[in-house]
Amino acid sequence: MKYALLKHSHGDAGIVNYGDHIQSLAAKQYLPHVDYYIERDELNAPIPEKVKLILNGWFTYKPENWPPHENIDPLFVSFHLNPRFADVIFNNPEAVAYLKKHSPIGCRDFSTLNLMQKHGIDSYFSFCLTSTLDIDYKTDEKTENIYFVDVLYDYDQRYVFSFFICLIINIKS
């Protein structure tokens, strides 16, 4: 059997969301090996052979590329459908049929769960797959360090750059 993992080359407005990559690391823990890397926003692109793929994380910046290619055998768990694009998916009978065919759909959040159930798609709440990262990514080493991650993600990048310049100047002073 061939296995695939999602890759995330594209981002909204050119912003890279590292959380997407962490989602793939969480899925990778459950695969015996990876034969293909498939772009999350181009799931309808041709794939030469059947692959199993965990479809977890945030979907989709490009709803016109949905449903996925017929050679993808999906496992929907920790699936989030962006409400901004949900109507495009649910107004496409082929996309709805695809979701129903591969149900039940494990939903990362209650808004996705409600959307699925509203459209008659068998689904359940599965939480986020990243909550299982301690299977392969853990340590017994503990520190007193505190990390701030993505705290400025939604800010205008010009202000983020200015913030870091000010921070560096203050640290050096």
PDB file of C-alpha atoms in Angstrom:
ATOM      1  CA  MET A   1       0.000   0.000   0.000  1.00  0.00           C
ATOM      2  CA  LYS A   2       1.166   3.535  -0.816  1.00  0.00           C
ATOM      3  CA  TYR A   3       0.765   6.364   1.681  1.00  0.00           C
ATOM      4  CA  ALA A   4       0.658  10.105   1.176  1.00  0.00           C
ATOM      5  CA  LEU A   5       1.066  13.100   3.433  1.00  0.00           C
ATOM      6  CA  LEU A   6      -0.266  16.609   2.969  1.00  0.00           C
ATOM      7  CA  LYS A   7       2.187  19.368   2.136  1.00  0.00           C
ATOM      8  CA  HIS A   8       1.450  23.052   2.447  1.00  0.00           C
ATOM      9  CA  SER A   9       3.245  25.187  -0.118  1.00  0.00           C
ATOM     10  CA  HIS A  10       0.582  27.859  -0.354  1.00  0.00           C
ATOM     11  CA  GLY A  11      -0.776  30.247   2.207  1.00  0.00           C
ATOM     12  CA  ASP A  12      -3.412  32.906   2.321  1.00  0.00           C
ATOM     13  CA  ALA A  13      -1.972  36.225   1.104  1.00  0.00           C
ATOM     14  CA  GLY A  14       1.502  34.711   1.024  1.00  0.00           C
ATOM     15  CA  ILE A  15       1.593  34.060   4.778  1.00  0.00           C
ATOM     16  CA  VAL A  16       2.983  30.711   5.870  1.00  0.00           C
ATOM     17  CA  ASN A  17       1.015  29.042   8.624  1.00  0.00           C
ATOM     18  CA  TYR A  18       3.413  26.742  10.461  1.00  0.00           C
ATOM     19  CA  GLY A  19       0.425  25.119  12.145  1.00  0.00           C
ATOM     20  CA  ASP A  20      -0.394  23.473   8.807  1.00  0.00           C
ATOM     21  CA  HIS A  21       2.991  21.759   8.826  1.00  0.00           C
ATOM     22  CA  ILE A  22       2.467  20.647  12.424  1.00  0.00           C
ATOM     23  CA  GLN A  23      -0.829  19.075  11.305  1.00  0.00           C
ATOM     24  CA  SER A  24       1.128  16.995   8.792  1.00  0.00           C
ATOM     25  CA  LEU A  25       3.639  15.934  11.450  1.00  0.00           C
ATOM     26  CA  ALA A  26       0.730  14.738  13.581  1.00  0.00           C
ATOM     27  CA  ALA A  27      -0.643  12.676  10.683  1.00  0.00           C
ATOM     28  CA  LYS A  28       2.792  11.285   9.810  1.00  0.00           C
ATOM     29  CA  GLN A  29       2.952   9.521  13.198  1.00  0.00           C
ATOM     30  CA  TYR A  30       0.254   7.136  11.976  1.00  0.00           C
ATOM     31  CA  LEU A  31       1.794   6.234   8.629  1.00  0.00           C
ATOM     32  CA  PRO A  32       4.251   3.360   8.173  1.00  0.00           C
ATOM     33  CA  HIS A  33       6.040   5.394   5.461  1.00  0.00           C
ATOM     34  CA  VAL A  34       5.392   8.277   3.056  1.00  0.00           C
ATOM     35  CA  ASP A  35       5.452   7.628  -0.690  1.00  0.00           C
ATOM     36  CA  TYR A  36       3.891  10.892  -1.886  1.00  0.00           C
ATOM     37  CA  TYR A  37       3.515  14.451  -0.685  1.00  0.00           C
ATOM     38  CA  ILE A  38       0.270  15.954  -1.923  1.00  0.00           C
ATOM     39  CA  GLU A  39      -0.491  19.669  -1.925  1.00  0.00           C
ATOM     40  CA  ARG A  40      -3.465  20.354   0.337  1.00  0.00           C
ATOM     41  CA  ASP A  41      -4.984  22.935  -1.996  1.00  0.00           C
ATOM     42  CA  GLU A  42      -4.512  20.829  -5.134  1.00  0.00           C
ATOM     43  CA  LEU A  43      -6.024  17.533  -4.027  1.00  0.00           C
ATOM     44  CA  ASN A  44      -7.752  17.067  -7.380  1.00  0.00           C
ATOM     45  CA  ALA A  45      -4.417  16.931  -9.249  1.00  0.00           C
ATOM     46  CA  PRO A  46      -3.708  13.547 -10.880  1.00  0.00           C
ATOM     47  CA  ILE A  47      -1.950  10.915  -8.782  1.00  0.00           C
ATOM     48  CA  PRO A  48      -0.502   7.910 -10.658  1.00  0.00           C
ATOM     49  CA  GLU A  49      -1.642   5.255  -8.174  1.00  0.00           C
ATOM     50  CA  LYS A  50      -3.920   4.647  -5.201  1.00  0.00           C
ATOM     51  CA  VAL A  51      -2.729   6.193  -1.942  1.00  0.00           C
ATOM     52  CA  LYS A  52      -4.051   6.379   1.573  1.00  0.00           C
ATOM     53  CA  LEU A  53      -4.112   9.930   2.930  1.00  0.00           C
ATOM     54  CA  ILE A  54      -5.147  11.348   6.290  1.00  0.00           C
ATOM     55  CA  LEU A  55      -7.158  14.486   5.547  1.00  0.00           C
ATOM     56  CA  ASN A  56      -6.665  16.495   8.703  1.00  0.00           C
ATOM     57  CA  GLY A  57      -6.292  20.196   9.272  1.00  0.00           C
ATOM     58  CA  TRP A  58      -7.683  23.277   7.597  1.00  0.00           C
ATOM     59  CA  PHE A  59      -9.459  23.095   4.214  1.00  0.00           C
ATOM     60  CA  THR A  60      -9.551  24.843   1.707  1.00  0.00           C
ATOM     61  CA  TYR A  61      -8.256  28.010   0.099  1.00  0.00           C
ATOM     62  CA  LYS A  62      -9.204  26.601  -3.279  1.00  0.00           C
ATOM     63  CA  PRO A  63     -12.637  24.961  -3.041  1.00  0.00           C
ATOM     64  CA  GLU A  64     -12.717  24.744  -6.839  1.00  0.00           C
ATOM     65  CA  ASN A  65     -10.101  21.960  -6.450  1.00  0.00           C
ATOM     66  CA  TRP A  66     -12.471  19.825  -4.416  1.00  0.00           C
ATOM     67  CA  PRO A  67     -13.224  16.905  -4.291  1.00  0.00           C
ATOM     68  CA  PRO A  68      -9.879  15.100  -4.179  1.00  0.00           C
ATOM     69  CA  HIS A  69      -8.597  12.885  -7.004  1.00  0.00           C
ATOM     70  CA  GLU A  70     -10.148   9.419  -7.272  1.00  0.00           C
ATOM     71  CA  ASN A  71      -6.811   7.739  -6.444  1.00  0.00           C
ATOM     72  CA  ILE A  72      -6.868   9.240  -2.947  1.00  0.00           C
ATOM     73  CA  ASP A  73      -8.336   6.910  -0.318  1.00  0.00           C
ATOM     74  CA  PRO A  74      -8.992   9.452   2.452  1.00  0.00           C
ATOM     75  CA  LEU A  75      -9.342   9.130   6.181  1.00  0.00           C
ATOM     76  CA  PHE A  76     -11.137  12.229   7.418  1.00  0.00           C
ATOM     77  CA  VAL A  77     -10.085  12.972  10.977  1.00  0.00           C
ATOM     78  CA  SER A  78      -9.471  16.366  12.607  1.00  0.00           C
ATOM     79  CA  PHE A  79     -10.958  17.924   9.471  1.00  0.00           C
ATOM     80  CA  HIS A  80     -11.759  21.633   9.498  1.00  0.00           C
ATOM     81  CA  LEU A  81     -13.716  23.253   6.698  1.00  0.00           C
ATOM     82  CA  ASN A  82     -13.296  27.009   6.485  1.00  0.00           C
ATOM     83  CA  PRO A  83     -16.782  28.538   6.810  1.00  0.00           C
ATOM     84  CA  ARG A  84     -15.767  31.252   4.321  1.00  0.00           C
ATOM     85  CA  PHE A  85     -15.547  28.610   1.574  1.00  0.00           C
ATOM     86  CA  ALA A  86     -18.020  26.045   2.891  1.00  0.00           C
ATOM     87  CA  ASP A  87     -20.871  27.188   0.625  1.00  0.00           C
ATOM     88  CA  VAL A  88     -18.758  26.515  -2.466  1.00  0.00           C
ATOM     89  CA  ILE A  89     -18.171  22.942  -1.261  1.00  0.00           C
ATOM     90  CA  PHE A  90     -21.754  22.306  -0.189  1.00  0.00           C
ATOM     91  CA  ASN A  91     -23.230  23.805  -3.378  1.00  0.00           C
ATOM     92  CA  ASN A  92     -21.252  21.256  -5.400  1.00  0.00           C
ATOM     93  CA  PRO A  93     -23.234  17.963  -5.497  1.00  0.00           C
ATOM     94  CA  GLU A  94     -20.061  16.028  -6.440  1.00  0.00           C
ATOM     95  CA  ALA A  95     -18.245  17.381  -3.365  1.00  0.00           C
ATOM     96  CA  VAL A  96     -21.121  16.505  -1.031  1.00  0.00           C
ATOM     97  CA  ALA A  97     -21.348  13.005  -2.541  1.00  0.00           C
ATOM     98  CA  TYR A  98     -17.588  12.582  -1.975  1.00  0.00           C
ATOM     99  CA  LEU A  99     -17.897  13.531   1.706  1.00  0.00           C
ATOM    100  CA  LYS A 100     -20.859  11.194   2.178  1.00  0.00           C
ATOM    101  CA  LYS A 101     -19.031   8.350   0.426  1.00  0.00           C
ATOM    102  CA  HIS A 102     -16.019   8.714   2.745  1.00  0.00           C
ATOM    103  CA  SER A 103     -17.940   9.363   5.948  1.00  0.00           C
ATOM    104  CA  PRO A 104     -17.970   9.394   8.829  1.00  0.00           C
ATOM    105  CA  ILE A 105     -16.027  12.643   8.826  1.00  0.00           C
ATOM    106  CA  GLY A 106     -13.988  13.313  11.963  1.00  0.00           C
ATOM    107  CA  CYS A 107     -14.317  17.049  12.613  1.00  0.00           C
ATOM    108  CA  ARG A 108     -11.695  19.076  14.436  1.00  0.00           C
ATOM    109  CA  ASP A 109     -14.222  21.604  15.711  1.00  0.00           C
ATOM    110  CA  PHE A 110     -17.928  21.994  16.330  1.00  0.00           C
ATOM    111  CA  SER A 111     -18.487  24.515  13.529  1.00  0.00           C
ATOM    112  CA  THR A 112     -17.290  21.941  10.961  1.00  0.00           C
ATOM    113  CA  LEU A 113     -19.319  19.229  12.687  1.00  0.00           C
ATOM    114  CA  ASN A 114     -22.446  21.400  12.500  1.00  0.00           C
ATOM    115  CA  LEU A 115     -21.830  22.141   8.810  1.00  0.00           C
ATOM    116  CA  MET A 116     -21.465  18.440   8.015  1.00  0.00           C
ATOM    117  CA  GLN A 117     -24.558  17.440   9.951  1.00  0.00           C
ATOM    118  CA  LYS A 118     -26.567  20.296   8.430  1.00  0.00           C
ATOM    119  CA  HIS A 119     -25.832  18.770   5.015  1.00  0.00           C
ATOM    120  CA  GLY A 120     -26.663  15.214   6.052  1.00  0.00           C
ATOM    121  CA  ILE A 121     -23.069  13.986   6.210  1.00  0.00           C
ATOM    122  CA  ASP A 122     -22.315  11.402   8.903  1.00  0.00           C
ATOM    123  CA  SER A 123     -19.731  13.023  11.165  1.00  0.00           C
ATOM    124  CA  TYR A 124     -18.333  13.156  14.676  1.00  0.00           C
ATOM    125  CA  PHE A 125     -16.149  15.418  16.818  1.00  0.00           C
ATOM    126  CA  SER A 126     -12.549  14.154  16.747  1.00  0.00           C
ATOM    127  CA  PHE A 127     -10.651  17.147  18.149  1.00  0.00           C
ATOM    128  CA  CYS A 128      -7.285  18.156  16.671  1.00  0.00           C
ATOM    129  CA  LEU A 129      -4.769  15.510  15.620  1.00  0.00           C
ATOM    130  CA  THR A 130      -1.951  17.678  17.003  1.00  0.00           C
ATOM    131  CA  SER A 131      -3.144  16.679  20.479  1.00  0.00           C
ATOM    132  CA  THR A 132      -1.498  13.296  19.736  1.00  0.00           C
ATOM    133  CA  LEU A 133       1.948  14.690  18.915  1.00  0.00           C
ATOM    134  CA  ASP A 134       3.407  13.099  22.031  1.00  0.00           C
ATOM    135  CA  ILE A 135       3.331   9.719  20.298  1.00  0.00           C
ATOM    136  CA  ASP A 136       6.493  10.520  18.297  1.00  0.00           C
ATOM    137  CA  TYR A 137       7.414  13.989  19.518  1.00  0.00           C
ATOM    138  CA  LYS A 138       7.993  13.996  23.230  1.00  0.00           C
ATOM    139  CA  THR A 139      10.736  14.492  25.721  1.00  0.00           C
ATOM    140  CA  ASP A 140      11.224  13.839  29.376  1.00  0.00           C
ATOM    141  CA  GLU A 141      13.450  16.927  29.566  1.00  0.00           C
ATOM    142  CA  LYS A 142      11.668  19.816  31.263  1.00  0.00           C
ATOM    143  CA  THR A 143      12.746  23.452  31.392  1.00  0.00           C
ATOM    144  CA  GLU A 144      11.454  26.685  32.836  1.00  0.00           C
ATOM    145  CA  ASN A 145      11.474  28.299  29.366  1.00  0.00           C
ATOM    146  CA  ILE A 146       8.395  30.132  28.127  1.00  0.00           C
ATOM    147  CA  TYR A 147       7.735  30.316  24.389  1.00  0.00           C
ATOM    148  CA  PHE A 148       5.434  32.709  22.557  1.00  0.00           C
ATOM    149  CA  VAL A 149       4.315  31.188  19.252  1.00  0.00           C
ATOM    150  CA  ASP A 150       2.408  33.015  16.497  1.00  0.00           C
ATOM    151  CA  VAL A 151       1.279  35.758  18.869  1.00  0.00           C
ATOM    152  CA  LEU A 152       1.582  38.316  16.059  1.00  0.00           C
ATOM    153  CA  TYR A 153       0.257  36.099  13.269  1.00  0.00           C
ATOM    154  CA  ASP A 154      -2.755  38.253  12.345  1.00  0.00           C
ATOM    155  CA  TYR A 155      -0.928  41.576  12.498  1.00  0.00           C
ATOM    156  CA  ASP A 156       0.144  43.520   9.443  1.00  0.00           C
ATOM    157  CA  GLN A 157       3.629  42.174   8.683  1.00  0.00           C
ATOM    158  CA  ARG A 158       5.068  45.709   8.456  1.00  0.00           C
ATOM    159  CA  TYR A 159       4.189  46.234  12.128  1.00  0.00           C
ATOM    160  CA  VAL A 160       5.549  42.838  13.114  1.00  0.00           C
ATOM    161  CA  PHE A 161       8.895  43.714  11.508  1.00  0.00           C
ATOM    162  CA  SER A 162       8.931  47.078  13.323  1.00  0.00           C
ATOM    163  CA  PHE A 163       8.092  45.339  16.598  1.00  0.00           C
ATOM    164  CA  PHE A 164      11.027  42.944  16.267  1.00  0.00           C
ATOM    165  CA  ILE A 165      13.433  45.745  15.343  1.00  0.00           C
ATOM    166  CA  CYS A 166      12.366  47.644  18.493  1.00  0.00           C
ATOM    167  CA  LEU A 167      12.678  44.479  20.566  1.00  0.00           C
ATOM    168  CA  ILE A 168      16.194  43.774  19.281  1.00  0.00           C
ATOM    169  CA  ILE A 169      17.272  47.364  19.935  1.00  0.00           C
ATOM    170  CA  ASN A 170      15.910  47.201  23.503  1.00  0.00           C
ATOM    171  CA  ILE A 171      17.594  43.872  24.183  1.00  0.00           C
ATOM    172  CA  LYS A 172      20.957  45.198  22.998  1.00  0.00           C
ATOM    173  CA  SER A 173      20.613  48.409  25.067  1.00  0.00           C
TER     174      SER A 173
END
